Structures are given as structure tokens and as C-alpha cells.
PDB file of C-alpha atoms in Angstrom:
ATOM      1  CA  UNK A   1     129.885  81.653 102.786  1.00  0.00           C
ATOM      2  CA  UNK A   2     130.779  84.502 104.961  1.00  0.00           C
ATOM      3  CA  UNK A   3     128.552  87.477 105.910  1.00  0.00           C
ATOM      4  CA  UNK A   4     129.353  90.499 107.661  1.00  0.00           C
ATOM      5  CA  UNK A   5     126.142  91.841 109.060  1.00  0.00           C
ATOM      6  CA  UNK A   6     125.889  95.490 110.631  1.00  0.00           C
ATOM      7  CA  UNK A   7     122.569  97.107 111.890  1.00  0.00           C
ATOM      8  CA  UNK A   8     121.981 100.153 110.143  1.00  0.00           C
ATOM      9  CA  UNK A   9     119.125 103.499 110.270  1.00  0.00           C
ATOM     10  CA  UNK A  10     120.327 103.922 106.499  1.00  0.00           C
ATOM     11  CA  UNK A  11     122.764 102.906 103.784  1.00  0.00           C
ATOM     12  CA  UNK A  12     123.570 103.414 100.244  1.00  0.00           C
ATOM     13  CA  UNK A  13     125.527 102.296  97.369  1.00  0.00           C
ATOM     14  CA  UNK A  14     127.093 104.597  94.750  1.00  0.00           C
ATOM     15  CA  UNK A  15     128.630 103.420  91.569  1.00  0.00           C
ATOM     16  CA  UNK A  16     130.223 105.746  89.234  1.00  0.00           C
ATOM     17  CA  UNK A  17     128.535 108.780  91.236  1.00  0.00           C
ATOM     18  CA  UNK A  18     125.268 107.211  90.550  1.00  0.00           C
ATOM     19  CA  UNK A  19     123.371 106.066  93.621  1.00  0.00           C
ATOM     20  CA  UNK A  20     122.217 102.553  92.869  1.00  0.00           C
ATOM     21  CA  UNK A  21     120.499 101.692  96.512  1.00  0.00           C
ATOM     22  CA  UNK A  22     119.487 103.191  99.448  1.00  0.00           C
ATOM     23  CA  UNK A  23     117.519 101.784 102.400  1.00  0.00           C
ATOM     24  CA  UNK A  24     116.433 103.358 105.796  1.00  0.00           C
ATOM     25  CA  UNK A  25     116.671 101.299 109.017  1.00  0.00           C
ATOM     26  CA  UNK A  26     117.911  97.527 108.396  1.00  0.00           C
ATOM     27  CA  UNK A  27     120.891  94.885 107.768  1.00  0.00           C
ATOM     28  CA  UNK A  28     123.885  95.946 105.613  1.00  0.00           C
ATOM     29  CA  UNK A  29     125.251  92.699 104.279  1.00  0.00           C
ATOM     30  CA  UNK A  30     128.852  92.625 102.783  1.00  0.00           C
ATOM     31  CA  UNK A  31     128.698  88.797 101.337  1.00  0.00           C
ATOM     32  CA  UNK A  32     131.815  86.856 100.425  1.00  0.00           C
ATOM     33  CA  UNK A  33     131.492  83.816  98.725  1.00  0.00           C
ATOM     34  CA  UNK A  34     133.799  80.928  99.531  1.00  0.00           C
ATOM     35  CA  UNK A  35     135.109  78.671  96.547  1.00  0.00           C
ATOM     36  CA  UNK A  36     133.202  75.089  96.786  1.00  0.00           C
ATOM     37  CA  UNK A  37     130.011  76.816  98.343  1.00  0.00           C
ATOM     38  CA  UNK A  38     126.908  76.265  96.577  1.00  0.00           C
ATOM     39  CA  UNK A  39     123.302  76.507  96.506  1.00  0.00           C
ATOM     40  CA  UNK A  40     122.745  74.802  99.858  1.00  0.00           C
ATOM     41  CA  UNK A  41     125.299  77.352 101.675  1.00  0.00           C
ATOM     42  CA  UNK A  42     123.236  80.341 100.220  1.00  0.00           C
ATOM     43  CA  UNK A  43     119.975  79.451 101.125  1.00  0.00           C
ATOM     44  CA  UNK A  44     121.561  78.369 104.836  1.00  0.00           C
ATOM     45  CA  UNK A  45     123.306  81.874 105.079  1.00  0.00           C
ATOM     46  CA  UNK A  46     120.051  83.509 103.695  1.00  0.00           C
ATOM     47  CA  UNK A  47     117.547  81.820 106.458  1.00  0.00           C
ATOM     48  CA  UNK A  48     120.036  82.505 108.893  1.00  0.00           C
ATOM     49  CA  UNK A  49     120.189  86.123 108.229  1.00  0.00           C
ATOM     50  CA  UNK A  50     116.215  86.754 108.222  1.00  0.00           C
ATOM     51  CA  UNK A  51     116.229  84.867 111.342  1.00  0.00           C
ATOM     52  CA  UNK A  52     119.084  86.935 112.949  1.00  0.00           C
ATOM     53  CA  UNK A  53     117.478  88.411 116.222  1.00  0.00           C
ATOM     54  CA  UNK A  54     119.731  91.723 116.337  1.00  0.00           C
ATOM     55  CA  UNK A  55     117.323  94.408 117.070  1.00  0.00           C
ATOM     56  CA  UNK A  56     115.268  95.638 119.967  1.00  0.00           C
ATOM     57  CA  UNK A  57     112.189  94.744 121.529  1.00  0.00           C
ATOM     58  CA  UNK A  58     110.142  97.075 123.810  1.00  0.00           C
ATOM     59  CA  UNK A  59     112.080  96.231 126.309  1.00  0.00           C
ATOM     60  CA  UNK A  60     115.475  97.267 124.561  1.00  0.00           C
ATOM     61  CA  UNK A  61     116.653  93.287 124.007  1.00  0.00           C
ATOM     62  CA  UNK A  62     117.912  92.020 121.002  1.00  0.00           C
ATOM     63  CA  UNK A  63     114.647  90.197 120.609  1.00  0.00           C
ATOM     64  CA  UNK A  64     113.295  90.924 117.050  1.00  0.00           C
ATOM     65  CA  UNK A  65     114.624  89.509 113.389  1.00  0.00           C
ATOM     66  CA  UNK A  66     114.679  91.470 110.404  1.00  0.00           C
ATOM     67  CA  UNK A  67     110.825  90.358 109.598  1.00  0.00           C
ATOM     68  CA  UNK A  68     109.271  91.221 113.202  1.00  0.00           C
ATOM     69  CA  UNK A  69     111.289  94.387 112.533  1.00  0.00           C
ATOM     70  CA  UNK A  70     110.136  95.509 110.112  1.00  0.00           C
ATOM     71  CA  UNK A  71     113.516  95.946 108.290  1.00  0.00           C
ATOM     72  CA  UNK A  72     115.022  96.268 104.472  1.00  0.00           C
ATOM     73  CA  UNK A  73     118.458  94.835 103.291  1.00  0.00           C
ATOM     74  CA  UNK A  74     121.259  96.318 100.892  1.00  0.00           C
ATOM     75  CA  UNK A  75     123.552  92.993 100.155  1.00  0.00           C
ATOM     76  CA  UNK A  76     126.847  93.986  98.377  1.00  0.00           C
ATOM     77  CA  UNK A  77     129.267  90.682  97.267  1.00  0.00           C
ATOM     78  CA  UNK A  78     132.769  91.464  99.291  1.00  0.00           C
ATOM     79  CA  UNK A  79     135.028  88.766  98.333  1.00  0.00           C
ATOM     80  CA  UNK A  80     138.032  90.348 100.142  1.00  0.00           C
ATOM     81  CA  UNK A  81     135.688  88.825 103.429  1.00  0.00           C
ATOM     82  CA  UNK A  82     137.982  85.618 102.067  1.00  0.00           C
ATOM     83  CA  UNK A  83     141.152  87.723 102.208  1.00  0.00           C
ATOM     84  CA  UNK A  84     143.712  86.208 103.991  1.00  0.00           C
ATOM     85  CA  UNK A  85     146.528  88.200 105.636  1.00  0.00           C
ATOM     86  CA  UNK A  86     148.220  85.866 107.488  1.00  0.00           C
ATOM     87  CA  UNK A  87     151.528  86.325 106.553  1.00  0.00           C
ATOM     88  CA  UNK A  88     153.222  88.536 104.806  1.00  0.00           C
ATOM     89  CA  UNK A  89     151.365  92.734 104.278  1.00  0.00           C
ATOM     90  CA  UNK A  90     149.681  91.445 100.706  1.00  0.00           C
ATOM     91  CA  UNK A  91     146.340  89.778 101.875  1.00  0.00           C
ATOM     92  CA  UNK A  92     145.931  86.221  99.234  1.00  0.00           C
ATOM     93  CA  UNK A  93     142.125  85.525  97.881  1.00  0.00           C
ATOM     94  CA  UNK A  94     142.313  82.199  96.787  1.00  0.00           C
ATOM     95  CA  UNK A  95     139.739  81.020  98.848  1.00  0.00           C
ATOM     96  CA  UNK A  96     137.571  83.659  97.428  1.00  0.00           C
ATOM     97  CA  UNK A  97     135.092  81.791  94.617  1.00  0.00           C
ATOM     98  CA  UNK A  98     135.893  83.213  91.037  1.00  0.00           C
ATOM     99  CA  UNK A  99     133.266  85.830  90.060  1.00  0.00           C
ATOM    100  CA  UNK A 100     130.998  83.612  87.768  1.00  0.00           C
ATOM    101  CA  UNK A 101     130.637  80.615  90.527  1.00  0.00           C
ATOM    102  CA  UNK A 102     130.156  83.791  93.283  1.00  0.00           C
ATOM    103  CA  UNK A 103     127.799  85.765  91.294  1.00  0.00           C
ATOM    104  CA  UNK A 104     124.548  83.345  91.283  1.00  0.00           C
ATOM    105  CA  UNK A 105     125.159  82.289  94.599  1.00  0.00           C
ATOM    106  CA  UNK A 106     125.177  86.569  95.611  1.00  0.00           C
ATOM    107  CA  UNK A 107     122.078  87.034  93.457  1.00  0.00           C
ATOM    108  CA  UNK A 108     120.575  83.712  95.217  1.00  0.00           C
ATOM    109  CA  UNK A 109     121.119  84.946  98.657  1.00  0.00           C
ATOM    110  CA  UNK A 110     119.746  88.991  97.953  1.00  0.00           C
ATOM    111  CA  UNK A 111     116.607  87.397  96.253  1.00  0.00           C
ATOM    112  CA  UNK A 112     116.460  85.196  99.033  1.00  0.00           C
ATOM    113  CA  UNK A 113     116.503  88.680 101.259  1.00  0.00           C
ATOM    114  CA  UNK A 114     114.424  90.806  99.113  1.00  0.00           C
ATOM    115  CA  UNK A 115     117.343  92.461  99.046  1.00  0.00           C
ATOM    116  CA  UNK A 116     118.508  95.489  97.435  1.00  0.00           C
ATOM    117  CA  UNK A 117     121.958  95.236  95.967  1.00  0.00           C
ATOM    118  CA  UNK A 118     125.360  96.568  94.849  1.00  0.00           C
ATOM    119  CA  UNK A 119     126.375  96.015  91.419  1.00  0.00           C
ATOM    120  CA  UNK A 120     128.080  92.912  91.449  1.00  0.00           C
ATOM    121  CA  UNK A 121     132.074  93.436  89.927  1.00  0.00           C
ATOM    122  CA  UNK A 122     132.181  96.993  90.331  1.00  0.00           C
ATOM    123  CA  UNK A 123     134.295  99.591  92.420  1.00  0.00           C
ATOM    124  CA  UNK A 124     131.149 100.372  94.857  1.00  0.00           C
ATOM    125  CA  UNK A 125     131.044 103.474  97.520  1.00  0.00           C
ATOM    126  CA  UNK A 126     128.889 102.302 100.374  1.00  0.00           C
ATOM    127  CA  UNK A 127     127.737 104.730 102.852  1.00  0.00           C
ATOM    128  CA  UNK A 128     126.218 103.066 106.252  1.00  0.00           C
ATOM    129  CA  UNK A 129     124.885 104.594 109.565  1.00  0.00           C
ATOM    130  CA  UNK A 130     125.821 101.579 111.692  1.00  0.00           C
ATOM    131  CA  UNK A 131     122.929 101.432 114.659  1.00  0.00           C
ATOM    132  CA  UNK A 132     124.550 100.599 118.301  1.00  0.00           C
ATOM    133  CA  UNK A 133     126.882  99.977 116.858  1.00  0.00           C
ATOM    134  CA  UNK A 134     126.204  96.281 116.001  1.00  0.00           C
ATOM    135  CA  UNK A 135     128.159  94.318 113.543  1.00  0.00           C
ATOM    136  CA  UNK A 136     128.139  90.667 113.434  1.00  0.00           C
ATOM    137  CA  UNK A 137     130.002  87.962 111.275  1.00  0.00           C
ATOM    138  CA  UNK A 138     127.742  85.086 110.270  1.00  0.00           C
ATOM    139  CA  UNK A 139     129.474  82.035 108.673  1.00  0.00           C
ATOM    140  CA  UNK A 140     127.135  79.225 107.201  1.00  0.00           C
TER     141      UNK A 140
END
């Protein structure tokens, strides 16, 4: 499982020109899901993410997780994080899980969060403010 973390003030998700999600300042996490990965690899990815000390203390260190923070999430399933692009211009997404093995393990990981969410299969517009900027990719 493969997460692509950035620290946001606010993000969104649109679908259809309906806004589905919004939260102010916290994590923005595109999720891919790898084919093979289970239960165990969610709920590793998901305790890794709350722990993730990525924003500041007083004293302007990354210092605090998501919890001391004080922060919300918007989780949105990306399986072109599995893309590969190694040769040729067309990326391949075989390693990508199919969508009903990735789907549970998505919905595990944004309950797991307390997570808000995209809507899982569709053609999403996310708007972010990235904070810093900091972006992180988190592999578990």
C-alpha cells in the first residue's frame, strides 16, 4: 500500500460539480492499493499515518502527529500511485489491485482515519492548499 501524504490548510473533492468533502487544515491522502495487500497492510499504513509527525510544534519542528494537531483527513483511492512508467510513454497498472479487492481495503484505511473521502471509482476534482509545502510518500 502506497500513500502520498501532503500537509494541507484546506482541501476538497468535487464529483460531477458536486462538492463531496472539504476539510480545513490537515493530511490529504491519495491511497493506492497494491494487488496482494490486505487487511494487515491497511491497518499498518493507517497507524502509520496518524502517527506521522509532519507538523509544527511551538518551536516550528515537525514535532506533532495528526492527533496532537488537531487535524482532519480527506483520503481519495489513487491507483495510478501503482503506475509504472518505466519504459515506454504509456504508464502499465498491473500492480494496481482491481477495484473490488482495493475498495475495502480504501474504506478500511479512511475509517481507520476518520477520514473524509472521495468517491471511490469516480473521475474526482481535488482542490488542495499544500502547507510548506510538505508532501511525503509513505509505503507500508
Amino acid at each position: 500500500m502506497r500513500a502520498l501524504v501532503q500537509r494541507v490548510s484546506s482541501a476538497s473533492v468535487t464529483v460531477d460539480g458536486e462538492e463531496v468533502s472539504r476539510i480545513g487544515r490537515g493530511l490529504l491522502v491519495l491511497l493506492g492499493v497494491r494487488r496482494g495487500d490486505g487487511e494487515e497492510a491497511a491497518d499498518r499504513i493507517a497507524r502509520k499515518l496518524r502517527a506521522l509527525r509532519i507538523f509544527e510544534d511551538d518551536d516550528g519542528k515537525m514535532n506533532r502527529s495528526l492527533e496532537d494537531a488537531g487535524g482532519a483527513v480527506l483520503c481519495v483511492s489513487q491507483f495510478t500511485l501503482y503506475g509504472d512508467a518505466r519504459k515506454g510513454n504509456r504508464p502499465s497498472f498491473v500492480d494496481a489491485a482491481p477495484p473490488e479487492e482495493a475498495e475495502p481495503l480504501y474504506e478500511r484505511v479512511r475509517d481507520a482515519l476518520g477520514a473524509q473521502g472521495g468517491r471511490f471509482g469516480a473521475r474526482m476534482s481535488v482542490e488542495l492548499v499544500n502547507d510548506g509545502p510538505v508532501t511525503l510518500l509513505v509505503e507500508g
